Amino acid sequence: MHKNEGFSSKLGFVLAAAGSAVGLGNIWRFPYLTAKYGGGIFLLTYLILVLTFGYALLIAENAIGRMTRKGPIGAFRELCAGKKSFLGSVRVGGWINAVVPLLILPYYCVIGGWVTKYVFAMMCNPVARFHKDAIESYAGLKMNASAAYFQNFITDPWQAVGFFLLFVVVIVAVAAFGVEKGVERFNKILMPILILLIIAICIYCMFLPNSGAGFRYYLMPDPSKFSYMTVVAAMGQLFFSLSIAMGIMITYGAYMRNEDNLVSSVNQVELFDTGVAFLAGLMIIPSVVAFGGEKAAEQAGVGLVFVTMPQVFASFPGGQFVGAAFFILVLFAAATSAISLLETNVHTISQELKISRAKAIVLNVCEVAVIGVVTILGYSLLSFVQPLNFISRYRGMDILGTLDFISNSVLMPIGAIMTTVLVVGVIGIERICREIRGQNKWYREFVFQFCMCVVVIPCLLIVLLNATGLIG
Ligand code: TRP
């Protein structure tokens, strides 16, 4: 989005915000975290957090953007201007918000590369290859064919780097030629198709033998599986999926017209994003449990979608075509999110370094390419690089996991704390509520105030201390 263009309608805002919110976070990240952190109990924790924390932060960020008409750095700077001591230093929050997308985009593109590979995998392989009972070897070990295929792919530097670069080239071309609007239009047709396809696959999964156990695992919370990590992971996922604590929503708020109803727009984004994540879980988790039991679900990792979905497609005639369509649609969702991440970075870089948009694109691409390639090599040549080995519970974490952890579980909570201090300490809760409410009814004003003034900061501090291994 370029500087001088605002959203011409409320629908424009909702579609743009929802388009950037729905992406790999919903389809790749949410299901594997849910599977790994106990199914139903994670889902419940996540839903509670979305309705309280997520809501409050989403709405606060939009309001900050609409009040200042600036991106995160400018908005924090303007609001903190003239404040002394602690409140003046809150302006650092703007920088934290701006750094997060710089860290996320490289590994987002790595996963985008994986999705690209699977479009080809579905088109070029007979899906029988991915049948749940098929066996293949990986590093000399015999294992489930679908898992082996995935491992062989991510540990092959040439292939993994190749598909990553392909993905990067496409999104950069879109941004460089300024055709995002065309992509957005495409997306308005493709996203509903993706959702319908996911619903159809969910219905199919209900008829898989043993899927009952999987639906129970997903939908019935089991309190014995609850731990600190459930909350830490759910909180990180919430930031990632709603694109909060990274300046995006502040930027979107800045493009919103004053007369538009902020409250209902934010409700729609929240509902849509969470709905898509819920459906993705409903499609994937029962399938993993049906194919491999609960144990397979608990051992889930970043490869879950890529290992399980091909097995689903191998289980019915014509699955290959459905599989190809599925990955193409996911690729679109990923590309639109990656493009809006790129736009945010380019905006920040060109403003702060005072350079042209073209130069900012080149700089960002170099950064993405370097960090992305290092991340990919973390699965092969650089697998000995495990930066968090000094914290016992993160021993063995690879580079992708580390980037993901630092951005979602460390920087985003800090960014969100800064936003909250800005709202409560600098702007003042009364003033921001007036801005948000406008002429409209606001049923959840109490939730907002309660979260901002009481809940957010202590909870985020606990998450932060726990995530960094200091407590828990
Ligand atoms: N929310 C996006 C998703 O679920 C990912 C994302 C994080 C994002 N930050 C963003 C997308 C900024 C666009 C802009 O996949």
Short mmCIF file of C-alpha atoms and ligand atoms in Angstrom, two decimals:
data_model
loop_
_atom_site.label_atom_id
_atom_site.label_comp_id
_atom_site.label_asym_id
_atom_site.label_seq_id
_atom_site.Cartn_x
_atom_site.Cartn_y
_atom_site.Cartn_z
CA MET A 1 0.00 0.00 0.00
CA HIS A 2 1.38 3.39 -0.84
CA LYS A 3 1.44 6.38 1.40
CA ASN A 4 -1.15 8.59 -0.10
CA GLU A 5 -3.84 5.98 -0.56
CA GLY A 6 -6.37 5.41 2.15
CA PHE A 7 -8.91 2.62 2.26
CA SER A 8 -11.89 3.69 0.24
CA SER A 9 -14.36 1.68 2.27
CA LYS A 10 -14.71 -0.23 5.46
CA LEU A 11 -14.79 -3.44 3.47
CA GLY A 12 -11.44 -2.45 1.95
CA PHE A 13 -9.92 -2.31 5.39
CA VAL A 14 -11.42 -5.58 6.53
CA LEU A 15 -10.28 -7.41 3.41
CA ALA A 16 -6.77 -6.02 3.57
CA ALA A 17 -6.39 -6.72 7.26
CA ALA A 18 -7.94 -10.17 7.01
CA GLY A 19 -5.90 -10.92 3.89
CA SER A 20 -2.69 -10.18 5.69
CA ALA A 21 -3.86 -11.94 8.83
CA VAL A 22 -4.81 -15.19 7.09
CA GLY A 23 -1.74 -17.01 5.93
CA LEU A 24 0.72 -19.64 6.96
CA GLY A 25 0.03 -18.76 10.57
CA ASN A 26 -3.43 -20.25 10.26
CA ILE A 27 -2.69 -23.21 8.06
CA TRP A 28 0.87 -24.20 8.92
CA ARG A 29 1.58 -22.87 12.40
CA PHE A 30 -1.70 -23.17 14.30
CA PRO A 31 -2.33 -26.87 13.58
CA TYR A 32 1.14 -28.05 14.50
CA LEU A 33 1.18 -26.08 17.75
CA THR A 34 -2.26 -27.35 18.64
CA ALA A 35 -1.23 -30.93 17.98
CA LYS A 36 1.98 -30.54 19.92
CA TYR A 37 0.61 -28.72 22.96
CA GLY A 38 -2.26 -30.97 23.87
CA GLY A 39 -5.07 -30.43 21.32
CA GLY A 40 -8.25 -29.23 23.00
CA ILE A 41 -6.56 -27.50 25.90
CA PHE A 42 -4.41 -25.46 23.53
CA LEU A 43 -7.46 -24.58 21.43
CA LEU A 44 -9.34 -23.42 24.51
CA THR A 45 -6.40 -21.36 25.80
CA TYR A 46 -5.98 -19.83 22.39
CA LEU A 47 -9.65 -18.90 22.05
CA ILE A 48 -9.70 -17.27 25.48
CA LEU A 49 -6.58 -15.29 24.64
CA VAL A 50 -7.93 -14.16 21.27
CA LEU A 51 -11.14 -12.88 22.82
CA THR A 52 -9.33 -10.91 25.52
CA PHE A 53 -5.70 -10.08 24.82
CA GLY A 54 -5.81 -10.40 21.07
CA TYR A 55 -8.89 -8.27 20.83
CA ALA A 56 -7.57 -5.54 23.08
CA LEU A 57 -4.22 -5.28 21.31
CA LEU A 58 -5.71 -5.47 17.84
CA ILE A 59 -8.08 -2.64 18.56
CA ALA A 60 -5.45 -0.57 20.40
CA GLU A 61 -3.01 -0.78 17.52
CA ASN A 62 -5.59 0.25 14.98
CA ALA A 63 -6.62 3.18 17.12
CA ILE A 64 -2.99 4.29 17.53
CA GLY A 65 -2.58 4.21 13.76
CA ARG A 66 -5.79 6.11 13.14
CA MET A 67 -4.92 8.76 15.74
CA THR A 68 -1.46 9.47 14.41
CA ARG A 69 -1.75 8.44 10.75
CA LYS A 70 1.75 7.05 10.97
CA GLY A 71 3.55 3.72 10.97
CA PRO A 72 4.76 2.22 14.25
CA ILE A 73 8.02 4.16 14.62
CA GLY A 74 6.42 7.50 13.77
CA ALA A 75 3.36 6.82 15.90
CA PHE A 76 5.36 5.95 19.02
CA ARG A 77 7.67 8.89 18.41
CA GLU A 78 4.83 11.36 18.03
CA LEU A 79 2.89 10.16 21.04
CA CYS A 80 5.92 10.03 23.32
CA ALA A 81 7.24 13.41 22.23
CA GLY A 82 7.82 15.70 25.19
CA LYS A 83 7.44 12.90 27.75
CA LYS A 84 10.25 12.56 30.20
CA SER A 85 12.10 9.60 31.70
CA PHE A 86 10.35 6.24 31.50
CA LEU A 87 7.36 7.27 29.40
CA GLY A 88 9.67 8.98 26.93
CA SER A 89 11.65 5.80 26.48
CA VAL A 90 8.51 3.91 25.49
CA ARG A 91 9.21 5.18 21.99
CA VAL A 92 11.64 2.26 21.64
CA GLY A 93 8.47 0.20 21.32
CA GLY A 94 8.00 1.57 17.83
CA TRP A 95 11.34 0.13 16.83
CA ILE A 96 10.59 -3.24 18.34
CA ASN A 97 7.34 -3.33 16.42
CA ALA A 98 9.22 -2.50 13.25
CA VAL A 99 12.01 -5.05 13.70
CA VAL A 100 9.71 -8.04 14.11
CA PRO A 101 8.55 -8.22 10.47
CA LEU A 102 12.18 -7.97 9.40
CA LEU A 103 12.84 -11.16 11.34
CA ILE A 104 9.67 -12.95 10.31
CA LEU A 105 9.78 -12.41 6.57
CA PRO A 106 12.91 -14.54 5.91
CA TYR A 107 11.57 -17.65 7.56
CA TYR A 108 8.07 -16.96 6.27
CA CYS A 109 9.58 -17.21 2.80
CA VAL A 110 11.34 -20.45 3.74
CA ILE A 111 7.97 -22.00 4.53
CA GLY A 112 6.59 -20.35 1.38
CA GLY A 113 9.31 -22.27 -0.47
CA TRP A 114 8.14 -25.51 1.12
CA VAL A 115 4.59 -24.84 -0.02
CA THR A 116 5.87 -24.15 -3.55
CA LYS A 117 7.72 -27.45 -3.52
CA TYR A 118 4.55 -29.28 -2.50
CA VAL A 119 2.59 -27.79 -5.37
CA PHE A 120 5.09 -29.52 -7.64
CA ALA A 121 5.20 -32.63 -5.46
CA MET A 122 1.44 -33.07 -5.84
CA MET A 123 1.54 -32.45 -9.56
CA CYS A 124 4.54 -34.62 -10.39
CA ASN A 125 4.27 -37.61 -8.08
CA PRO A 126 1.62 -40.27 -8.03
CA VAL A 127 0.09 -39.60 -4.61
CA ALA A 128 0.27 -43.31 -3.80
CA ARG A 129 3.82 -42.50 -2.85
CA PHE A 130 2.50 -40.67 0.22
CA HIS A 131 0.18 -43.43 1.37
CA LYS A 132 0.19 -43.69 5.14
CA ASP A 133 1.53 -47.24 5.02
CA ALA A 134 4.20 -46.62 2.41
CA ILE A 135 7.82 -46.81 3.56
CA GLU A 136 10.80 -44.87 2.25
CA SER A 137 14.23 -44.21 3.54
CA TYR A 138 15.70 -41.04 4.94
CA ALA A 139 19.36 -40.92 5.90
CA GLY A 140 19.47 -44.69 5.73
CA LEU A 141 16.49 -45.08 8.08
CA LYS A 142 13.26 -46.65 6.93
CA MET A 143 10.29 -44.52 7.87
CA ASN A 144 6.85 -43.43 6.82
CA ALA A 145 7.14 -42.33 3.19
CA SER A 146 5.47 -38.98 3.57
CA ALA A 147 7.70 -38.01 6.50
CA ALA A 148 10.80 -39.28 4.68
CA TYR A 149 9.90 -37.25 1.59
CA PHE A 150 9.64 -34.11 3.70
CA GLN A 151 12.92 -34.76 5.54
CA ASN A 152 14.75 -35.54 2.32
CA PHE A 153 13.49 -32.30 0.87
CA ILE A 154 14.35 -29.92 3.69
CA THR A 155 17.79 -31.44 4.19
CA ASP A 156 18.68 -31.10 0.52
CA PRO A 157 20.22 -27.60 0.38
CA TRP A 158 19.92 -27.18 -3.38
CA GLN A 159 16.26 -27.99 -3.56
CA ALA A 160 15.26 -26.13 -0.44
CA VAL A 161 17.19 -23.01 -1.42
CA GLY A 162 15.87 -23.23 -4.98
CA PHE A 163 12.21 -23.26 -3.99
CA PHE A 164 12.82 -20.53 -1.41
CA LEU A 165 14.36 -18.28 -4.05
CA LEU A 166 11.52 -19.01 -6.44
CA PHE A 167 9.03 -17.85 -3.82
CA VAL A 168 11.08 -14.74 -3.00
CA VAL A 169 11.47 -13.78 -6.66
CA VAL A 170 7.72 -13.97 -7.23
CA ILE A 171 6.73 -11.83 -4.25
CA VAL A 172 9.43 -9.29 -4.94
CA ALA A 173 8.35 -9.05 -8.57
CA VAL A 174 4.81 -8.33 -7.42
CA ALA A 175 5.99 -5.60 -5.07
CA ALA A 176 8.50 -4.12 -7.51
CA PHE A 177 5.98 -3.83 -10.33
CA GLY A 178 3.40 -2.43 -7.95
CA VAL A 179 0.73 -4.96 -8.89
CA GLU A 180 -0.36 -5.78 -5.33
CA LYS A 181 -3.83 -4.54 -6.09
CA GLY A 182 -4.20 -7.18 -8.80
CA VAL A 183 -3.06 -9.86 -6.39
CA GLU A 184 -5.53 -8.62 -3.79
CA ARG A 185 -8.34 -8.93 -6.29
CA PHE A 186 -7.28 -12.48 -7.11
CA ASN A 187 -7.16 -13.22 -3.44
CA LYS A 188 -10.75 -12.15 -2.89
CA ILE A 189 -11.79 -15.03 -5.13
CA LEU A 190 -9.21 -17.57 -4.03
CA MET A 191 -9.54 -17.23 -0.25
CA PRO A 192 -13.21 -18.24 -0.17
CA ILE A 193 -12.35 -21.20 -2.41
CA LEU A 194 -9.58 -22.21 0.01
CA ILE A 195 -12.03 -22.05 2.90
CA LEU A 196 -14.60 -24.15 1.05
CA LEU A 197 -11.93 -26.69 0.16
CA ILE A 198 -10.81 -26.89 3.80
CA ILE A 199 -14.43 -27.44 4.88
CA ALA A 200 -14.83 -30.20 2.28
CA ILE A 201 -11.65 -31.90 3.48
CA CYS A 202 -12.86 -31.63 7.11
CA ILE A 203 -16.06 -33.43 6.12
CA TYR A 204 -14.08 -36.10 4.31
CA CYS A 205 -11.86 -36.54 7.38
CA MET A 206 -14.89 -37.31 9.52
CA PHE A 207 -15.20 -40.53 7.56
CA LEU A 208 -11.63 -41.64 7.98
CA PRO A 209 -11.42 -44.72 10.16
CA ASN A 210 -10.39 -43.74 13.74
CA SER A 211 -10.91 -40.05 13.16
CA GLY A 212 -13.24 -39.91 16.18
CA ALA A 213 -10.25 -40.04 18.50
CA GLY A 214 -8.72 -37.14 16.61
CA PHE A 215 -11.83 -34.99 16.85
CA ARG A 216 -11.91 -35.71 20.57
CA TYR A 217 -8.23 -34.78 20.89
CA TYR A 218 -8.91 -31.49 19.13
CA LEU A 219 -12.22 -30.51 20.66
CA MET A 220 -12.20 -31.87 24.22
CA PRO A 221 -9.77 -30.01 26.47
CA ASP A 222 -7.73 -32.28 28.70
CA PRO A 223 -6.59 -30.18 31.69
CA SER A 224 -3.80 -32.62 32.52
CA LYS A 225 -2.04 -31.50 29.35
CA PHE A 226 -1.97 -27.86 30.45
CA SER A 227 1.37 -26.26 31.26
CA TYR A 228 3.11 -22.91 31.12
CA MET A 229 4.20 -23.80 27.63
CA THR A 230 0.57 -23.99 26.50
CA VAL A 231 0.16 -20.33 27.33
CA VAL A 232 3.55 -19.26 25.97
CA ALA A 233 2.89 -21.04 22.68
CA ALA A 234 -0.71 -19.83 22.42
CA MET A 235 0.36 -16.26 23.08
CA GLY A 236 3.08 -16.41 20.43
CA GLN A 237 0.61 -17.88 17.97
CA LEU A 238 -1.87 -15.15 18.73
CA PHE A 239 0.64 -12.42 17.89
CA PHE A 240 1.73 -14.19 14.75
CA SER A 241 -1.70 -15.02 13.45
CA LEU A 242 -3.42 -11.72 14.15
CA SER A 243 -0.30 -9.87 12.94
CA ILE A 244 -0.14 -7.84 16.14
CA ALA A 245 2.89 -6.39 17.92
CA MET A 246 4.59 -5.91 14.60
CA GLY A 247 3.32 -2.58 13.44
CA ILE A 248 1.09 -3.93 10.70
CA MET A 249 -2.16 -3.06 12.37
CA ILE A 250 -0.87 0.39 13.31
CA THR A 251 -0.09 0.93 9.64
CA TYR A 252 -3.50 -0.32 8.57
CA GLY A 253 -5.19 1.87 11.15
CA ALA A 254 -3.36 4.83 9.64
CA TYR A 255 -5.09 4.20 6.33
CA MET A 256 -8.54 3.90 7.81
CA ARG A 257 -11.12 6.64 7.39
CA ASN A 258 -12.26 8.39 10.54
CA GLU A 259 -15.92 7.66 9.97
CA ASP A 260 -15.45 3.92 9.67
CA ASN A 261 -16.50 1.83 12.59
CA LEU A 262 -13.29 0.51 14.07
CA VAL A 263 -15.03 -1.74 16.54
CA SER A 264 -16.94 -3.83 14.06
CA SER A 265 -14.06 -3.95 11.57
CA VAL A 266 -11.76 -5.39 14.18
CA ASN A 267 -14.42 -7.89 15.25
CA GLN A 268 -14.60 -9.15 11.69
CA VAL A 269 -10.84 -9.54 11.31
CA GLU A 270 -10.63 -11.38 14.62
CA LEU A 271 -13.49 -13.69 13.75
CA PHE A 272 -12.26 -14.45 10.27
CA ASP A 273 -8.69 -15.18 11.24
CA THR A 274 -9.63 -17.39 14.14
CA GLY A 275 -12.27 -19.17 12.06
CA VAL A 276 -9.76 -20.13 9.38
CA ALA A 277 -7.25 -21.36 11.97
CA PHE A 278 -9.96 -23.41 13.67
CA LEU A 279 -10.96 -25.04 10.38
CA ALA A 280 -7.36 -25.81 9.47
CA GLY A 281 -6.99 -27.58 12.81
CA LEU A 282 -10.25 -29.43 12.23
CA MET A 283 -8.87 -30.71 8.95
CA ILE A 284 -5.37 -31.67 10.01
CA ILE A 285 -5.52 -32.90 13.60
CA PRO A 286 -8.12 -35.64 13.18
CA SER A 287 -6.13 -36.86 10.18
CA VAL A 288 -2.84 -37.10 12.08
CA VAL A 289 -4.53 -38.97 14.88
CA ALA A 290 -6.35 -41.23 12.42
CA PHE A 291 -3.09 -42.11 10.65
CA GLY A 292 -0.66 -42.23 13.55
CA GLY A 293 -2.53 -42.03 16.84
CA GLU A 294 -2.26 -39.39 19.53
CA LYS A 295 1.43 -40.00 19.85
CA ALA A 296 1.97 -38.79 16.30
CA ALA A 297 0.06 -35.63 17.16
CA GLU A 298 2.14 -34.92 20.24
CA GLN A 299 5.34 -35.37 18.28
CA ALA A 300 4.19 -32.92 15.62
CA GLY A 301 6.65 -30.33 14.42
CA VAL A 302 6.98 -27.76 11.68
CA GLY A 303 6.40 -30.43 9.03
CA LEU A 304 2.92 -31.42 10.16
CA VAL A 305 0.92 -29.97 7.27
CA PHE A 306 3.43 -31.18 4.74
CA VAL A 307 3.53 -34.71 6.06
CA THR A 308 -0.13 -35.24 6.91
CA MET A 309 -2.01 -33.55 4.08
CA PRO A 310 -0.35 -35.62 1.31
CA GLN A 311 -1.37 -38.75 3.25
CA VAL A 312 -4.94 -37.50 3.26
CA PHE A 313 -4.77 -36.88 -0.48
CA ALA A 314 -3.31 -40.34 -1.03
CA SER A 315 -6.31 -41.89 0.68
CA PHE A 316 -8.92 -41.24 -2.00
CA PRO A 317 -9.05 -41.49 -5.80
CA GLY A 318 -8.21 -38.24 -7.55
CA GLY A 319 -6.51 -36.96 -4.40
CA GLN A 320 -3.60 -35.72 -6.45
CA PHE A 321 -5.69 -32.99 -8.06
CA VAL A 322 -7.27 -31.94 -4.81
CA GLY A 323 -3.81 -31.89 -3.26
CA ALA A 324 -2.39 -29.69 -5.99
CA ALA A 325 -5.34 -27.31 -5.68
CA PHE A 326 -4.92 -27.22 -1.91
CA PHE A 327 -1.25 -26.29 -2.00
CA ILE A 328 -1.80 -23.71 -4.75
CA LEU A 329 -4.42 -21.99 -2.63
CA VAL A 330 -2.20 -22.10 0.44
CA LEU A 331 0.57 -20.65 -1.68
CA PHE A 332 -1.65 -17.71 -2.51
CA ALA A 333 -2.50 -17.13 1.13
CA ALA A 334 1.21 -17.25 1.97
CA ALA A 335 2.18 -14.96 -0.88
CA THR A 336 -0.28 -12.22 0.04
CA SER A 337 0.94 -12.27 3.63
CA ALA A 338 4.57 -12.24 2.53
CA ILE A 339 3.86 -9.31 0.22
CA SER A 340 2.33 -7.29 3.01
CA LEU A 341 5.26 -8.13 5.29
CA LEU A 342 7.60 -6.96 2.55
CA GLU A 343 5.61 -3.75 2.10
CA THR A 344 5.84 -3.02 5.79
CA ASN A 345 9.59 -3.55 5.82
CA VAL A 346 10.08 -1.45 2.72
CA HIS A 347 8.04 1.33 4.27
CA THR A 348 10.11 1.26 7.47
CA ILE A 349 13.45 1.04 5.68
CA SER A 350 12.75 3.79 3.19
CA GLN A 351 11.37 6.14 5.83
CA GLU A 352 14.04 5.62 8.44
CA LEU A 353 17.06 5.48 6.14
CA LYS A 354 15.52 8.12 3.87
CA ILE A 355 16.14 6.11 0.73
CA SER A 356 13.97 5.35 -2.28
CA ARG A 357 11.44 2.56 -2.36
CA ALA A 358 13.49 0.67 -4.95
CA LYS A 359 16.62 0.74 -2.80
CA ALA A 360 14.61 -0.31 0.22
CA ILE A 361 13.27 -3.30 -1.70
CA VAL A 362 16.80 -4.33 -2.66
CA LEU A 363 18.02 -4.01 0.94
CA ASN A 364 15.15 -6.03 2.31
CA VAL A 365 15.59 -8.72 -0.32
CA CYS A 366 19.28 -9.05 0.52
CA GLU A 367 18.42 -9.41 4.18
CA VAL A 368 15.74 -11.99 3.44
CA ALA A 369 18.04 -13.95 1.14
CA VAL A 370 20.90 -14.11 3.64
CA ILE A 371 18.84 -15.00 6.71
CA GLY A 372 16.61 -17.31 4.65
CA VAL A 373 19.50 -19.31 3.21
CA VAL A 374 21.15 -19.61 6.63
CA THR A 375 17.80 -20.82 8.03
CA ILE A 376 17.51 -23.47 5.33
CA LEU A 377 21.06 -24.65 5.79
CA GLY A 378 20.18 -25.07 9.46
CA TYR A 379 18.58 -28.36 8.37
CA SER A 380 21.68 -29.61 6.58
CA LEU A 381 25.14 -28.04 6.45
CA LEU A 382 24.60 -25.83 9.48
CA SER A 383 22.64 -28.28 11.59
CA PHE A 384 25.21 -27.91 14.36
CA VAL A 385 24.19 -24.24 14.79
CA GLN A 386 21.74 -24.21 17.69
CA PRO A 387 21.90 -20.71 19.12
CA LEU A 388 19.71 -21.37 22.15
CA ASN A 389 21.63 -24.34 23.48
CA PHE A 390 22.53 -22.39 26.58
CA ILE A 391 18.92 -22.61 27.79
CA SER A 392 18.36 -26.22 28.71
CA ARG A 393 14.77 -26.48 27.58
CA TYR A 394 15.59 -25.20 24.11
CA ARG A 395 18.58 -27.42 23.57
CA GLY A 396 18.69 -28.71 20.01
CA MET A 397 16.45 -25.99 18.59
CA ASP A 398 17.26 -25.34 14.92
CA ILE A 399 17.68 -21.94 13.28
CA LEU A 400 14.10 -21.66 12.06
CA GLY A 401 12.80 -22.54 15.50
CA THR A 402 15.13 -19.96 17.03
CA LEU A 403 14.00 -17.13 14.76
CA ASP A 404 10.41 -18.09 15.36
CA PHE A 405 10.97 -18.20 19.10
CA ILE A 406 12.82 -14.89 19.33
CA SER A 407 10.23 -13.03 17.31
CA ASN A 408 7.05 -14.59 18.68
CA SER A 409 7.91 -15.37 22.27
CA VAL A 410 10.37 -12.62 23.12
CA LEU A 411 10.14 -9.56 20.89
CA MET A 412 6.39 -9.57 20.35
CA PRO A 413 5.53 -9.75 24.06
CA ILE A 414 7.96 -6.86 24.66
CA GLY A 415 6.39 -4.92 21.78
CA ALA A 416 2.93 -5.59 23.15
CA ILE A 417 3.94 -4.43 26.63
CA MET A 418 5.23 -1.21 25.09
CA THR A 419 1.97 -0.72 23.20
CA THR A 420 0.03 -1.22 26.40
CA VAL A 421 2.18 1.26 28.31
CA LEU A 422 1.70 3.69 25.46
CA VAL A 423 -2.07 3.27 25.61
CA VAL A 424 -2.45 3.43 29.38
CA GLY A 425 0.41 5.70 30.39
CA VAL A 426 0.90 8.06 27.50
CA ILE A 427 -2.35 8.35 25.55
CA GLY A 428 -4.65 7.63 28.47
CA ILE A 429 -7.35 4.99 28.46
CA GLU A 430 -10.19 7.51 28.35
CA ARG A 431 -8.86 9.25 25.28
CA ILE A 432 -8.21 6.09 23.34
CA CYS A 433 -11.63 4.69 24.21
CA ARG A 434 -13.25 7.85 22.90
CA GLU A 435 -11.25 7.49 19.69
CA ILE A 436 -12.26 3.86 19.26
CA ARG A 437 -15.90 4.31 20.18
CA GLY A 438 -16.62 7.25 17.93
CA GLN A 439 -20.36 7.40 17.44
CA ASN A 440 -20.82 3.66 17.70
CA LYS A 441 -21.94 1.21 20.33
CA TRP A 442 -19.04 -0.73 21.83
CA TYR A 443 -20.09 -3.78 23.76
CA ARG A 444 -16.63 -5.00 24.62
CA GLU A 445 -15.31 -1.72 25.96
CA PHE A 446 -15.10 -3.24 29.40
CA VAL A 447 -13.02 -6.16 28.11
CA PHE A 448 -10.70 -3.71 26.42
CA GLN A 449 -10.22 -1.55 29.49
CA PHE A 450 -9.82 -4.48 31.81
CA CYS A 451 -7.21 -6.14 29.60
CA MET A 452 -5.27 -2.98 28.98
CA CYS A 453 -5.23 -1.74 32.55
CA VAL A 454 -5.03 -4.97 34.51
CA VAL A 455 -4.29 -8.15 32.62
CA VAL A 456 -1.94 -7.61 29.72
CA ILE A 457 1.26 -6.44 31.38
CA PRO A 458 1.50 -8.95 34.26
CA CYS A 459 0.55 -11.85 31.98
CA LEU A 460 3.03 -10.86 29.31
CA LEU A 461 5.76 -10.50 31.90
CA ILE A 462 5.05 -14.01 33.12
CA VAL A 463 5.11 -15.31 29.55
CA LEU A 464 8.34 -13.51 28.88
CA LEU A 465 10.08 -14.73 32.03
CA ASN A 466 8.88 -18.22 31.35
CA ALA A 467 9.77 -18.22 27.69
CA THR A 468 13.28 -17.12 28.46
CA GLY A 469 13.62 -19.87 31.02
CA LEU A 470 13.86 -17.60 34.05
CA ILE A 471 10.78 -19.05 35.75
CA GLY A 472 8.57 -22.12 35.35
N1 TRP B 1 -0.65 -13.31 10.23
C1 TRP B 1 0.02 -13.92 9.13
C2 TRP B 1 -0.32 -15.38 9.07
O1 TRP B 1 -1.14 -15.84 9.79
C3 TRP B 1 1.50 -13.82 9.23
C4 TRP B 1 1.98 -12.48 9.47
C5 TRP B 1 2.69 -12.11 10.51
C6 TRP B 1 1.78 -11.37 8.67
N2 TRP B 1 2.94 -10.80 10.40
C7 TRP B 1 2.41 -10.32 9.29
C8 TRP B 1 1.14 -11.16 7.47
C9 TRP B 1 2.41 -9.07 8.75
C10 TRP B 1 1.13 -9.90 6.94
C11 TRP B 1 1.75 -8.87 7.55
O2 TRP B 1 0.24 -16.09 8.30
#
